[in-house]
């Protein structure tokens, strides 16, 4: 809206006020990015199905798969080198324009606390709204997350329903329904070690990569 002020005996001045249309355009210019974090050892079809459903149902611009360098929880079992996990993520998301990879935690190294990562990402991309995707089983653990009260100011959590877990939380959660695919990275590693087929549990290129590199043959569970 444009208004005119007449200042006694002086030339009229034009004052341009922000309109609702301008505000709407500014809002539309913001990017809406989903983040799916994890160890991805290995990434499997369950990860891809959830990411696709969240991206489409919420109308997000991209879903970034974000492998961690070192999980923040106590886990004495060593993971395979990050280069293998990054390669498998890249193989998993190849050909899907909705998917991409975020390597900020791999580049930083050390334990990966979500709050530290998201502070960096939001400062680097102030024009972006982030949607952090977690399984329904993780929602009840949110109160234990590092600086969770600060984190919920930086991201919008998206919960993916899982059987046996409720949807109640003291934190704001957007819930998305997705096909329940009972696949776990732990079980896939066990299957590889015992010589069982993992076809149709991971992308074919990922299966071939695991076999070629001899991954998970010496893992302890």
mmCIF file of N, CA, C and O in Angstrom, residues 2 15 18 20 47 68 75-76 98 122 147-149 156 160 164 182 216:
data_model
loop_
_atom_site.group_PDB
_atom_site.id
_atom_site.type_symbol
_atom_site.label_atom_id
_atom_site.label_comp_id
_atom_site.label_asym_id
_atom_site.label_seq_id
_atom_site.Cartn_x
_atom_site.Cartn_y
_atom_site.Cartn_z
ATOM 1 N N UNK A 2 0.545 2.259 -0.813
ATOM 2 C CA UNK A 2 1.324 3.481 -0.902
ATOM 3 C C UNK A 2 0.512 4.624 -0.311
ATOM 4 O O UNK A 2 -0.647 4.835 -0.666
ATOM 5 N N UNK A 15 5.773 7.273 1.014
ATOM 6 C CA UNK A 15 6.211 6.237 1.941
ATOM 7 C C UNK A 15 5.633 4.910 1.476
ATOM 8 O O UNK A 15 4.410 4.764 1.363
ATOM 9 N N UNK A 18 5.110 -2.047 3.640
ATOM 10 C CA UNK A 18 5.139 -3.465 3.255
ATOM 11 C C UNK A 18 3.713 -3.966 3.115
ATOM 12 O O UNK A 18 2.861 -3.714 3.962
ATOM 13 N N UNK A 20 0.867 -7.189 2.203
ATOM 14 C CA UNK A 20 0.710 -8.619 2.446
ATOM 15 C C UNK A 20 1.299 -9.416 1.290
ATOM 16 O O UNK A 20 1.854 -10.498 1.489
ATOM 17 N N UNK A 47 14.810 -46.249 4.745
ATOM 18 C CA UNK A 47 15.210 -44.838 4.805
ATOM 19 C C UNK A 47 14.663 -44.075 3.600
ATOM 20 O O UNK A 47 14.144 -42.961 3.722
ATOM 21 N N UNK A 68 26.356 -39.187 10.134
ATOM 22 C CA UNK A 68 27.138 -38.642 11.241
ATOM 23 C C UNK A 68 28.558 -39.185 11.197
ATOM 24 O O UNK A 68 28.830 -40.253 10.637
ATOM 25 N N UNK A 75 28.410 -45.950 22.438
ATOM 26 C CA UNK A 75 28.384 -47.161 21.626
ATOM 27 C C UNK A 75 29.822 -47.592 21.401
ATOM 28 O O UNK A 75 30.559 -46.961 20.655
ATOM 29 N N UNK A 76 30.215 -48.667 22.047
ATOM 30 C CA UNK A 76 31.597 -49.100 21.952
ATOM 31 C C UNK A 76 31.905 -49.769 20.624
ATOM 32 O O UNK A 76 33.064 -49.920 20.253
ATOM 33 N N UNK A 98 14.735 -35.353 -5.634
ATOM 34 C CA UNK A 98 14.308 -34.865 -4.323
ATOM 35 C C UNK A 98 15.407 -35.040 -3.277
ATOM 36 O O UNK A 98 15.455 -34.305 -2.290
ATOM 37 N N UNK A 122 21.796 -23.379 9.986
ATOM 38 C CA UNK A 122 20.887 -22.235 9.954
ATOM 39 C C UNK A 122 21.650 -20.923 9.807
ATOM 40 O O UNK A 122 21.137 -19.969 9.214
ATOM 41 N N UNK A 147 20.558 -30.060 24.545
ATOM 42 C CA UNK A 147 20.000 -28.710 24.386
ATOM 43 C C UNK A 147 18.749 -28.709 23.510
ATOM 44 O O UNK A 147 18.598 -27.915 22.587
ATOM 45 N N UNK A 148 17.832 -29.608 23.850
ATOM 46 C CA UNK A 148 16.642 -29.798 23.040
ATOM 47 C C UNK A 148 15.777 -28.540 22.981
ATOM 48 O O UNK A 148 15.195 -28.220 21.937
ATOM 49 N N UNK A 149 15.690 -27.789 24.076
ATOM 50 C CA UNK A 149 14.847 -26.589 24.078
ATOM 51 C C UNK A 149 15.362 -25.542 23.088
ATOM 52 O O UNK A 149 14.574 -24.779 22.522
ATOM 53 N N UNK A 156 11.908 -27.749 12.749
ATOM 54 C CA UNK A 156 10.599 -28.351 12.953
ATOM 55 C C UNK A 156 10.779 -29.866 12.907
ATOM 56 O O UNK A 156 11.233 -30.410 11.899
ATOM 57 N N UNK A 160 7.730 -39.843 12.150
ATOM 58 C CA UNK A 160 7.170 -40.879 11.283
ATOM 59 C C UNK A 160 6.634 -41.985 12.189
ATOM 60 O O UNK A 160 7.391 -42.590 12.958
ATOM 61 N N UNK A 164 3.558 -49.454 18.044
ATOM 62 C CA UNK A 164 3.959 -49.607 19.438
ATOM 63 C C UNK A 164 4.409 -48.322 20.106
ATOM 64 O O UNK A 164 4.754 -48.326 21.292
ATOM 65 N N UNK A 182 9.702 -52.960 7.936
ATOM 66 C CA UNK A 182 10.483 -53.468 9.068
ATOM 67 C C UNK A 182 11.878 -53.897 8.606
ATOM 68 O O UNK A 182 12.171 -55.080 8.479
ATOM 69 N N UNK A 216 31.229 -55.380 6.735
ATOM 70 C CA UNK A 216 30.435 -56.036 7.773
ATOM 71 C C UNK A 216 30.783 -57.501 8.010
ATOM 72 O O UNK A 216 30.148 -58.161 8.840
#
